[in-house]
């Protein structure tokens, strides 16, 4: 179960050195994280779960392979420019708000999957614009969102499937059917977010059933972190 406490990291200056989550701080599940006049670093390969707010009044960055997953049904607010390697939310109906003008930067994986009847609502805190900056080499999977005033023009173009976009920039809407069987072929490489690697040729939704057969090119599928497929084959449901 989640430790519903609040992690507060406070200091006199962001230059005073980092507090490392996954290092000096024990426990990786929190209600709210508050960083004030201090620096926080999420350590390599650390999987962090946050059920409340992520309030950055200092400096926050992350090492390779680290992840922040937004969990629980409570609304969550982001404050401050924050760098994530991976950010994940799979909670239908989750309400997420970002302080106007803040930039959320994602270097490796941006994964948001709401429900077809209960979308994730992602908007600004006060009605202004906010930014989601996706690095060129990052993977994104955005499905079933209501997205408001999100400016993605600082990074690469995002695609949002089965989503409503209001006042957004550099984000493309796409409509996909759900609940189908999608087969991995690996015809175009190892990238799970490349439609050319599937039959039919489209990236699976969270609700789809993904099948990887024994003769498929699936020794390594990036984004799914599958290192080996058994000789008998492997059936997967698209999830992280």
mmCIF file of N, CA, C and O in Angstrom, residues 142-229:
data_model
loop_
_atom_site.group_PDB
_atom_site.id
_atom_site.type_symbol
_atom_site.label_atom_id
_atom_site.label_comp_id
_atom_site.label_asym_id
_atom_site.label_seq_id
_atom_site.Cartn_x
_atom_site.Cartn_y
_atom_site.Cartn_z
ATOM 1 N N UNK A 142 0.097 8.290 -25.574
ATOM 2 C CA UNK A 142 -0.920 9.113 -24.934
ATOM 3 C C UNK A 142 -2.280 8.685 -25.474
ATOM 4 O O UNK A 142 -2.555 8.828 -26.669
ATOM 5 N N UNK A 143 -3.129 8.150 -24.596
ATOM 6 C CA UNK A 143 -4.408 7.580 -25.015
ATOM 7 C C UNK A 143 -5.494 7.982 -24.017
ATOM 8 O O UNK A 143 -5.287 7.928 -22.802
ATOM 9 N N UNK A 144 -6.642 8.408 -24.526
ATOM 10 C CA UNK A 144 -7.815 8.716 -23.699
ATOM 11 C C UNK A 144 -7.542 9.819 -22.683
ATOM 12 O O UNK A 144 -7.651 9.632 -21.465
ATOM 13 N N UNK A 145 -7.182 10.999 -23.193
ATOM 14 C CA UNK A 145 -6.955 12.177 -22.364
ATOM 15 C C UNK A 145 -7.863 13.317 -22.801
ATOM 16 O O UNK A 145 -8.224 13.431 -23.978
ATOM 17 N N UNK A 146 -8.228 14.180 -21.859
ATOM 18 C CA UNK A 146 -8.722 15.514 -22.149
ATOM 19 C C UNK A 146 -7.578 16.461 -21.823
ATOM 20 O O UNK A 146 -7.203 16.610 -20.658
ATOM 21 N N UNK A 147 -7.007 17.064 -22.852
ATOM 22 C CA UNK A 147 -5.783 17.840 -22.700
ATOM 23 C C UNK A 147 -6.076 19.305 -23.000
ATOM 24 O O UNK A 147 -6.555 19.645 -24.089
ATOM 25 N N UNK A 148 -5.777 20.185 -22.034
ATOM 26 C CA UNK A 148 -6.109 21.594 -22.161
ATOM 27 C C UNK A 148 -4.858 22.469 -22.083
ATOM 28 O O UNK A 148 -4.023 22.296 -21.181
ATOM 29 N N UNK A 149 -4.734 23.400 -23.025
ATOM 30 C CA UNK A 149 -3.713 24.456 -23.028
ATOM 31 C C UNK A 149 -2.291 23.891 -22.870
ATOM 32 O O UNK A 149 -1.449 24.476 -22.173
ATOM 33 N N UNK A 150 -2.018 22.771 -23.505
ATOM 34 C CA UNK A 150 -0.700 22.143 -23.436
ATOM 35 C C UNK A 150 0.118 22.540 -24.661
ATOM 36 O O UNK A 150 -0.277 22.281 -25.796
ATOM 37 N N UNK A 151 1.271 23.146 -24.428
ATOM 38 C CA UNK A 151 2.167 23.574 -25.492
ATOM 39 C C UNK A 151 3.341 22.595 -25.559
ATOM 40 O O UNK A 151 4.172 22.546 -24.655
ATOM 41 N N UNK A 152 3.395 21.813 -26.638
ATOM 42 C CA UNK A 152 4.482 20.832 -26.802
ATOM 43 C C UNK A 152 5.514 21.298 -27.819
ATOM 44 O O UNK A 152 6.337 20.496 -28.281
ATOM 45 N N UNK A 153 5.514 22.580 -28.166
ATOM 46 C CA UNK A 153 6.348 23.077 -29.258
ATOM 47 C C UNK A 153 7.838 23.138 -28.913
ATOM 48 O O UNK A 153 8.668 23.291 -29.807
ATOM 49 N N UNK A 154 8.201 23.011 -27.651
ATOM 50 C CA UNK A 154 9.622 23.021 -27.294
ATOM 51 C C UNK A 154 10.307 21.687 -27.587
ATOM 52 O O UNK A 154 11.528 21.605 -27.582
ATOM 53 N N UNK A 155 9.508 20.630 -27.813
ATOM 54 C CA UNK A 155 10.069 19.313 -28.085
ATOM 55 C C UNK A 155 9.468 18.735 -29.343
ATOM 56 O O UNK A 155 8.903 19.443 -30.177
ATOM 57 N N UNK A 156 9.575 17.404 -29.497
ATOM 58 C CA UNK A 156 9.049 16.785 -30.707
ATOM 59 C C UNK A 156 7.526 16.677 -30.637
ATOM 60 O O UNK A 156 6.921 16.705 -29.554
ATOM 61 N N UNK A 157 6.917 16.532 -31.792
ATOM 62 C CA UNK A 157 5.464 16.482 -31.889
ATOM 63 C C UNK A 157 4.900 15.265 -31.165
ATOM 64 O O UNK A 157 5.428 14.154 -31.262
ATOM 65 N N UNK A 158 3.815 15.486 -30.415
ATOM 66 C CA UNK A 158 3.142 14.410 -29.707
ATOM 67 C C UNK A 158 1.911 13.960 -30.480
ATOM 68 O O UNK A 158 1.288 14.748 -31.196
ATOM 69 N N UNK A 159 1.546 12.689 -30.327
ATOM 70 C CA UNK A 159 0.298 12.170 -30.867
ATOM 71 C C UNK A 159 -0.565 11.696 -29.710
ATOM 72 O O UNK A 159 -0.111 10.932 -28.859
ATOM 73 N N UNK A 160 -1.803 12.151 -29.664
ATOM 74 C CA UNK A 160 -2.737 11.768 -28.611
ATOM 75 C C UNK A 160 -3.892 11.007 -29.244
ATOM 76 O O UNK A 160 -4.651 11.552 -30.048
ATOM 77 N N UNK A 161 -4.018 9.725 -28.885
ATOM 78 C CA UNK A 161 -5.061 8.874 -29.466
ATOM 79 C C UNK A 161 -6.348 8.956 -28.656
ATOM 80 O O UNK A 161 -6.309 8.975 -27.425
ATOM 81 N N UNK A 162 -7.471 9.016 -29.367
ATOM 82 C CA UNK A 162 -8.796 9.019 -28.724
ATOM 83 C C UNK A 162 -8.866 10.049 -27.600
ATOM 84 O O UNK A 162 -9.326 9.756 -26.501
ATOM 85 N N UNK A 163 -8.390 11.238 -27.901
ATOM 86 C CA UNK A 163 -8.287 12.299 -26.897
ATOM 87 C C UNK A 163 -8.916 13.586 -27.414
ATOM 88 O O UNK A 163 -9.072 13.780 -28.625
ATOM 89 N N UNK A 164 -9.268 14.467 -26.483
ATOM 90 C CA UNK A 164 -9.779 15.787 -26.832
ATOM 91 C C UNK A 164 -8.707 16.819 -26.539
ATOM 92 O O UNK A 164 -8.194 16.889 -25.413
ATOM 93 N N UNK A 165 -8.358 17.613 -27.545
ATOM 94 C CA UNK A 165 -7.317 18.629 -27.403
ATOM 95 C C UNK A 165 -7.963 20.014 -27.465
ATOM 96 O O UNK A 165 -8.664 20.334 -28.422
ATOM 97 N N UNK A 166 -7.704 20.835 -26.454
ATOM 98 C CA UNK A 166 -8.260 22.181 -26.402
ATOM 99 C C UNK A 166 -7.125 23.187 -26.192
ATOM 100 O O UNK A 166 -6.442 23.151 -25.164
ATOM 101 N N UNK A 167 -6.895 24.036 -27.189
ATOM 102 C CA UNK A 167 -5.869 25.060 -27.074
ATOM 103 C C UNK A 167 -4.463 24.512 -26.980
ATOM 104 O O UNK A 167 -3.604 25.127 -26.343
ATOM 105 N N UNK A 168 -4.205 23.374 -27.612
ATOM 106 C CA UNK A 168 -2.885 22.723 -27.538
ATOM 107 C C UNK A 168 -2.045 23.051 -28.776
ATOM 108 O O UNK A 168 -2.584 23.340 -29.849
ATOM 109 N N UNK A 169 -0.731 22.956 -28.632
ATOM 110 C CA UNK A 169 0.188 23.208 -29.738
ATOM 111 C C UNK A 169 1.143 22.045 -29.912
ATOM 112 O O UNK A 169 1.622 21.462 -28.932
ATOM 113 N N UNK A 170 1.419 21.701 -31.181
ATOM 114 C CA UNK A 170 2.364 20.649 -31.560
ATOM 115 C C UNK A 170 1.923 19.267 -31.072
ATOM 116 O O UNK A 170 2.745 18.411 -30.766
ATOM 117 N N UNK A 171 0.614 19.078 -30.985
ATOM 118 C CA UNK A 171 0.049 17.776 -30.605
ATOM 119 C C UNK A 171 -0.972 17.381 -31.664
ATOM 120 O O UNK A 171 -1.855 18.168 -32.009
ATOM 121 N N UNK A 172 -0.862 16.162 -32.170
ATOM 122 C CA UNK A 172 -1.747 15.653 -33.208
ATOM 123 C C UNK A 172 -2.742 14.672 -32.611
ATOM 124 O O UNK A 172 -2.356 13.772 -31.856
ATOM 125 N N UNK A 173 -4.013 14.844 -32.947
ATOM 126 C CA UNK A 173 -5.055 13.933 -32.471
ATOM 127 C C UNK A 173 -5.226 12.781 -33.460
ATOM 128 O O UNK A 173 -5.129 12.962 -34.675
ATOM 129 N N UNK A 174 -5.469 11.583 -32.935
ATOM 130 C CA UNK A 174 -5.687 10.410 -33.773
ATOM 131 C C UNK A 174 -6.768 9.546 -33.146
ATOM 132 O O UNK A 174 -6.780 9.345 -31.934
ATOM 133 N N UNK A 175 -7.672 9.044 -33.976
ATOM 134 C CA UNK A 175 -8.730 8.166 -33.493
ATOM 135 C C UNK A 175 -8.390 6.716 -33.829
ATOM 136 O O UNK A 175 -8.090 6.383 -34.968
ATOM 137 N N UNK A 176 -8.413 5.846 -32.810
ATOM 138 C CA UNK A 176 -8.116 4.433 -32.983
ATOM 139 C C UNK A 176 -9.227 3.603 -32.361
ATOM 140 O O UNK A 176 -9.819 3.984 -31.361
ATOM 141 N N UNK A 177 -9.480 2.454 -32.936
ATOM 142 C CA UNK A 177 -10.438 1.530 -32.339
ATOM 143 C C UNK A 177 -9.758 0.739 -31.241
ATOM 144 O O UNK A 177 -8.547 0.555 -31.251
ATOM 145 N N UNK A 178 -10.544 0.260 -30.257
ATOM 146 C CA UNK A 178 -10.002 -0.426 -29.097
ATOM 147 C C UNK A 178 -10.391 -1.899 -29.067
ATOM 148 O O UNK A 178 -11.282 -2.348 -29.771
ATOM 149 N N UNK A 179 -9.693 -2.652 -28.219
ATOM 150 C CA UNK A 179 -10.080 -4.014 -27.915
ATOM 151 C C UNK A 179 -9.696 -5.045 -28.948
ATOM 152 O O UNK A 179 -10.199 -6.163 -28.933
ATOM 153 N N UNK A 180 -8.815 -4.708 -29.868
ATOM 154 C CA UNK A 180 -8.446 -5.630 -30.917
ATOM 155 C C UNK A 180 -7.211 -6.452 -30.553
ATOM 156 O O UNK A 180 -6.476 -6.130 -29.620
ATOM 157 N N UNK A 181 -6.967 -7.488 -31.334
ATOM 158 C CA UNK A 181 -5.764 -8.291 -31.201
ATOM 159 C C UNK A 181 -4.706 -7.704 -32.122
ATOM 160 O O UNK A 181 -4.932 -7.539 -33.324
ATOM 161 N N UNK A 182 -3.560 -7.362 -31.563
ATOM 162 C CA UNK A 182 -2.480 -6.751 -32.328
ATOM 163 C C UNK A 182 -1.242 -7.627 -32.205
ATOM 164 O O UNK A 182 -0.837 -7.988 -31.098
ATOM 165 N N UNK A 183 -0.648 -7.983 -33.327
ATOM 166 C CA UNK A 183 0.509 -8.868 -33.313
ATOM 167 C C UNK A 183 1.814 -8.124 -33.525
ATOM 168 O O UNK A 183 1.913 -7.248 -34.387
ATOM 169 N N UNK A 184 2.820 -8.461 -32.719
ATOM 170 C CA UNK A 184 4.157 -7.899 -32.885
ATOM 171 C C UNK A 184 4.879 -8.663 -33.986
ATOM 172 O O UNK A 184 4.931 -9.886 -33.987
ATOM 173 N N UNK A 185 5.460 -7.921 -34.965
ATOM 174 C CA UNK A 185 6.249 -8.534 -36.023
ATOM 175 C C UNK A 185 7.734 -8.179 -35.922
ATOM 176 O O UNK A 185 8.581 -8.950 -36.347
ATOM 177 N N UNK A 186 8.016 -6.983 -35.358
ATOM 178 C CA UNK A 186 9.405 -6.534 -35.291
ATOM 179 C C UNK A 186 9.995 -6.243 -36.652
ATOM 180 O O UNK A 186 11.216 -6.205 -36.821
ATOM 181 N N UNK A 187 9.140 -5.996 -37.654
ATOM 182 C CA UNK A 187 9.613 -5.814 -39.015
ATOM 183 C C UNK A 187 10.473 -4.571 -39.193
ATOM 184 O O UNK A 187 11.317 -4.506 -40.093
ATOM 185 N N UNK A 188 10.276 -3.577 -38.327
ATOM 186 C CA UNK A 188 10.996 -2.311 -38.483
ATOM 187 C C UNK A 188 11.976 -2.046 -37.344
ATOM 188 O O UNK A 188 12.465 -0.926 -37.194
ATOM 189 N N UNK A 189 12.258 -3.055 -36.514
ATOM 190 C CA UNK A 189 13.200 -2.842 -35.418
ATOM 191 C C UNK A 189 12.634 -3.276 -34.083
ATOM 192 O O UNK A 189 11.803 -4.187 -34.011
ATOM 193 N N UNK A 190 13.045 -2.579 -33.016
ATOM 194 C CA UNK A 190 12.676 -2.999 -31.666
ATOM 195 C C UNK A 190 11.791 -1.997 -30.929
ATOM 196 O O UNK A 190 11.482 -2.194 -29.764
ATOM 197 N N UNK A 191 11.376 -0.925 -31.599
ATOM 198 C CA UNK A 191 10.648 0.159 -30.937
ATOM 199 C C UNK A 191 9.167 -0.186 -30.826
ATOM 200 O O UNK A 191 8.459 -0.338 -31.827
ATOM 201 N N UNK A 192 8.664 -0.300 -29.592
ATOM 202 C CA UNK A 192 7.258 -0.623 -29.357
ATOM 203 C C UNK A 192 6.326 0.472 -29.856
ATOM 204 O O UNK A 192 5.157 0.217 -30.141
ATOM 205 N N UNK A 193 6.818 1.701 -29.961
ATOM 206 C CA UNK A 193 5.972 2.823 -30.380
ATOM 207 C C UNK A 193 6.022 3.047 -31.889
ATOM 208 O O UNK A 193 5.514 4.061 -32.375
ATOM 209 N N UNK A 194 6.612 2.118 -32.646
ATOM 210 C CA UNK A 194 6.669 2.226 -34.096
ATOM 211 C C UNK A 194 5.571 1.342 -34.691
ATOM 212 O O UNK A 194 5.605 0.111 -34.574
ATOM 213 N N UNK A 195 4.596 1.949 -35.332
ATOM 214 C CA UNK A 195 3.456 1.202 -35.871
ATOM 215 C C UNK A 195 3.871 0.130 -36.868
ATOM 216 O O UNK A 195 3.190 -0.891 -37.027
ATOM 217 N N UNK A 196 5.006 0.341 -37.543
ATOM 218 C CA UNK A 196 5.456 -0.611 -38.557
ATOM 219 C C UNK A 196 5.889 -1.951 -37.959
ATOM 220 O O UNK A 196 6.102 -2.923 -38.683
ATOM 221 N N UNK A 197 5.996 -2.014 -36.631
ATOM 222 C CA UNK A 197 6.382 -3.261 -35.966
ATOM 223 C C UNK A 197 5.185 -4.138 -35.599
ATOM 224 O O UNK A 197 5.356 -5.169 -34.935
ATOM 225 N N UNK A 198 3.974 -3.737 -36.027
ATOM 226 C CA UNK A 198 2.766 -4.468 -35.640
ATOM 227 C C UNK A 198 1.911 -4.824 -36.848
ATOM 228 O O UNK A 198 2.002 -4.203 -37.907
ATOM 229 N N UNK A 199 1.089 -5.835 -36.672
ATOM 230 C CA UNK A 199 0.080 -6.206 -37.640
ATOM 231 C C UNK A 199 -1.258 -6.378 -36.899
ATOM 232 O O UNK A 199 -1.357 -7.244 -36.012
ATOM 233 N N UNK A 200 -2.274 -5.531 -37.226
ATOM 234 C CA UNK A 200 -2.265 -4.446 -38.209
ATOM 235 C C UNK A 200 -1.294 -3.319 -37.821
ATOM 236 O O UNK A 200 -0.864 -3.239 -36.673
ATOM 237 N N UNK A 201 -0.960 -2.477 -38.794
ATOM 238 C CA UNK A 201 0.103 -1.498 -38.621
ATOM 239 C C UNK A 201 -0.377 -0.294 -37.812
ATOM 240 O O UNK A 201 -0.787 0.730 -38.337
ATOM 241 N N UNK A 202 -0.353 -0.438 -36.486
ATOM 242 C CA UNK A 202 -0.666 0.661 -35.581
ATOM 243 C C UNK A 202 -0.124 0.343 -34.207
ATOM 244 O O UNK A 202 0.035 -0.817 -33.828
ATOM 245 N N UNK A 203 0.180 1.381 -33.434
ATOM 246 C CA UNK A 203 0.656 1.193 -32.071
ATOM 247 C C UNK A 203 -0.520 0.758 -31.196
ATOM 248 O O UNK A 203 -1.591 1.374 -31.245
ATOM 249 N N UNK A 204 -0.369 -0.300 -30.380
ATOM 250 C CA UNK A 204 -1.486 -0.788 -29.565
ATOM 251 C C UNK A 204 -1.947 0.230 -28.524
ATOM 252 O O UNK A 204 -1.155 1.026 -28.020
ATOM 253 N N UNK A 205 -3.230 0.163 -28.213
ATOM 254 C CA UNK A 205 -3.786 0.910 -27.094
ATOM 255 C C UNK A 205 -3.616 0.100 -25.821
ATOM 256 O O UNK A 205 -3.342 -1.098 -25.849
ATOM 257 N N UNK A 206 -3.825 0.761 -24.685
ATOM 258 C CA UNK A 206 -3.683 0.077 -23.401
ATOM 259 C C UNK A 206 -4.680 -1.066 -23.262
ATOM 260 O O UNK A 206 -4.437 -2.038 -22.546
ATOM 261 N N UNK A 207 -5.810 -0.977 -23.941
ATOM 262 C CA UNK A 207 -6.847 -1.995 -23.826
ATOM 263 C C UNK A 207 -6.692 -3.126 -24.840
ATOM 264 O O UNK A 207 -7.435 -4.099 -24.806
ATOM 265 N N UNK A 208 -5.758 -3.003 -25.777
ATOM 266 C CA UNK A 208 -5.550 -4.034 -26.789
ATOM 267 C C UNK A 208 -4.832 -5.246 -26.210
ATOM 268 O O UNK A 208 -4.157 -5.155 -25.174
ATOM 269 N N UNK A 209 -4.960 -6.368 -26.884
ATOM 270 C CA UNK A 209 -4.203 -7.564 -26.555
ATOM 271 C C UNK A 209 -3.063 -7.712 -27.548
ATOM 272 O O UNK A 209 -3.288 -7.801 -28.757
ATOM 273 N N UNK A 210 -1.837 -7.723 -27.043
ATOM 274 C CA UNK A 210 -0.653 -7.818 -27.890
ATOM 275 C C UNK A 210 -0.111 -9.237 -27.822
ATOM 276 O O UNK A 210 0.089 -9.780 -26.736
ATOM 277 N N UNK A 211 0.135 -9.829 -28.984
ATOM 278 C CA UNK A 211 0.660 -11.181 -29.041
ATOM 279 C C UNK A 211 2.037 -11.159 -29.699
ATOM 280 O O UNK A 211 2.214 -10.595 -30.783
ATOM 281 N N UNK A 212 3.016 -11.759 -29.019
ATOM 282 C CA UNK A 212 4.360 -11.905 -29.557
ATOM 283 C C UNK A 212 4.593 -13.382 -29.808
ATOM 284 O O UNK A 212 4.657 -14.176 -28.871
ATOM 285 N N UNK A 213 4.722 -13.772 -31.053
ATOM 286 C CA UNK A 213 4.911 -15.167 -31.389
ATOM 287 C C UNK A 213 6.383 -15.568 -31.304
ATOM 288 O O UNK A 213 7.273 -14.719 -31.334
ATOM 289 N N UNK A 214 6.612 -16.885 -31.242
ATOM 290 C CA UNK A 214 7.968 -17.378 -31.061
ATOM 291 C C UNK A 214 8.876 -17.008 -32.218
ATOM 292 O O UNK A 214 10.084 -16.844 -32.048
ATOM 293 N N UNK A 215 8.325 -16.876 -33.429
ATOM 294 C CA UNK A 215 9.160 -16.581 -34.583
ATOM 295 C C UNK A 215 9.269 -15.088 -34.873
ATOM 296 O O UNK A 215 9.857 -14.674 -35.868
ATOM 297 N N UNK A 216 8.701 -14.271 -33.990
ATOM 298 C CA UNK A 216 8.779 -12.820 -34.189
ATOM 299 C C UNK A 216 10.136 -12.302 -33.757
ATOM 300 O O UNK A 216 10.833 -12.905 -32.945
ATOM 301 N N UNK A 217 10.516 -11.139 -34.305
ATOM 302 C CA UNK A 217 11.771 -10.492 -33.914
ATOM 303 C C UNK A 217 11.534 -9.786 -32.583
ATOM 304 O O UNK A 217 11.156 -8.627 -32.536
ATOM 305 N N UNK A 218 11.775 -10.507 -31.477
ATOM 306 C CA UNK A 218 11.379 -9.957 -30.188
ATOM 307 C C UNK A 218 12.400 -10.223 -29.096
ATOM 308 O O UNK A 218 12.072 -10.301 -27.930
ATOM 309 N N UNK A 219 13.651 -10.363 -29.460
ATOM 310 C CA UNK A 219 14.669 -10.567 -28.429
ATOM 311 C C UNK A 219 14.752 -9.347 -27.516
ATOM 312 O O UNK A 219 14.957 -9.454 -26.319
ATOM 313 N N UNK A 220 14.581 -8.166 -28.113
ATOM 314 C CA UNK A 220 14.526 -6.957 -27.289
ATOM 315 C C UNK A 220 13.491 -6.015 -27.895
ATOM 316 O O UNK A 220 13.578 -5.669 -29.069
ATOM 317 N N UNK A 221 12.490 -5.625 -27.107
ATOM 318 C CA UNK A 221 11.488 -4.665 -27.539
ATOM 319 C C UNK A 221 11.641 -3.436 -26.656
ATOM 320 O O UNK A 221 11.330 -3.475 -25.480
ATOM 321 N N UNK A 222 12.155 -2.356 -27.208
ATOM 322 C CA UNK A 222 12.383 -1.160 -26.405
ATOM 323 C C UNK A 222 11.056 -0.526 -26.043
ATOM 324 O O UNK A 222 10.115 -0.504 -26.829
ATOM 325 N N UNK A 223 10.971 -0.044 -24.819
ATOM 326 C CA UNK A 223 9.734 0.540 -24.318
ATOM 327 C C UNK A 223 8.925 -0.469 -23.518
ATOM 328 O O UNK A 223 8.207 -0.113 -22.606
ATOM 329 N N UNK A 224 9.049 -1.758 -23.832
ATOM 330 C CA UNK A 224 8.389 -2.809 -23.067
ATOM 331 C C UNK A 224 9.380 -3.546 -22.177
ATOM 332 O O UNK A 224 9.012 -4.283 -21.289
ATOM 333 N N UNK A 225 10.672 -3.369 -22.442
ATOM 334 C CA UNK A 225 11.736 -3.970 -21.642
ATOM 335 C C UNK A 225 11.617 -5.495 -21.578
ATOM 336 O O UNK A 225 11.698 -6.110 -20.526
ATOM 337 N N UNK A 226 11.387 -6.099 -22.728
ATOM 338 C CA UNK A 226 11.352 -7.557 -22.821
ATOM 339 C C UNK A 226 12.685 -8.015 -23.384
ATOM 340 O O UNK A 226 13.039 -7.702 -24.510
ATOM 341 N N UNK A 227 13.444 -8.748 -22.599
ATOM 342 C CA UNK A 227 14.784 -9.133 -23.014
ATOM 343 C C UNK A 227 14.812 -10.487 -23.725
ATOM 344 O O UNK A 227 15.710 -10.758 -24.490
ATOM 345 N N UNK A 228 13.858 -11.356 -23.458
ATOM 346 C CA UNK A 228 13.875 -12.681 -24.050
ATOM 347 C C UNK A 228 12.446 -13.192 -24.185
ATOM 348 O O UNK A 228 11.620 -12.991 -23.307
ATOM 349 N N UNK A 229 12.144 -13.823 -25.289
ATOM 350 C CA UNK A 229 10.825 -14.411 -25.495
ATOM 351 C C UNK A 229 10.958 -15.920 -25.507
ATOM 352 O O UNK A 229 11.776 -16.467 -26.231
#
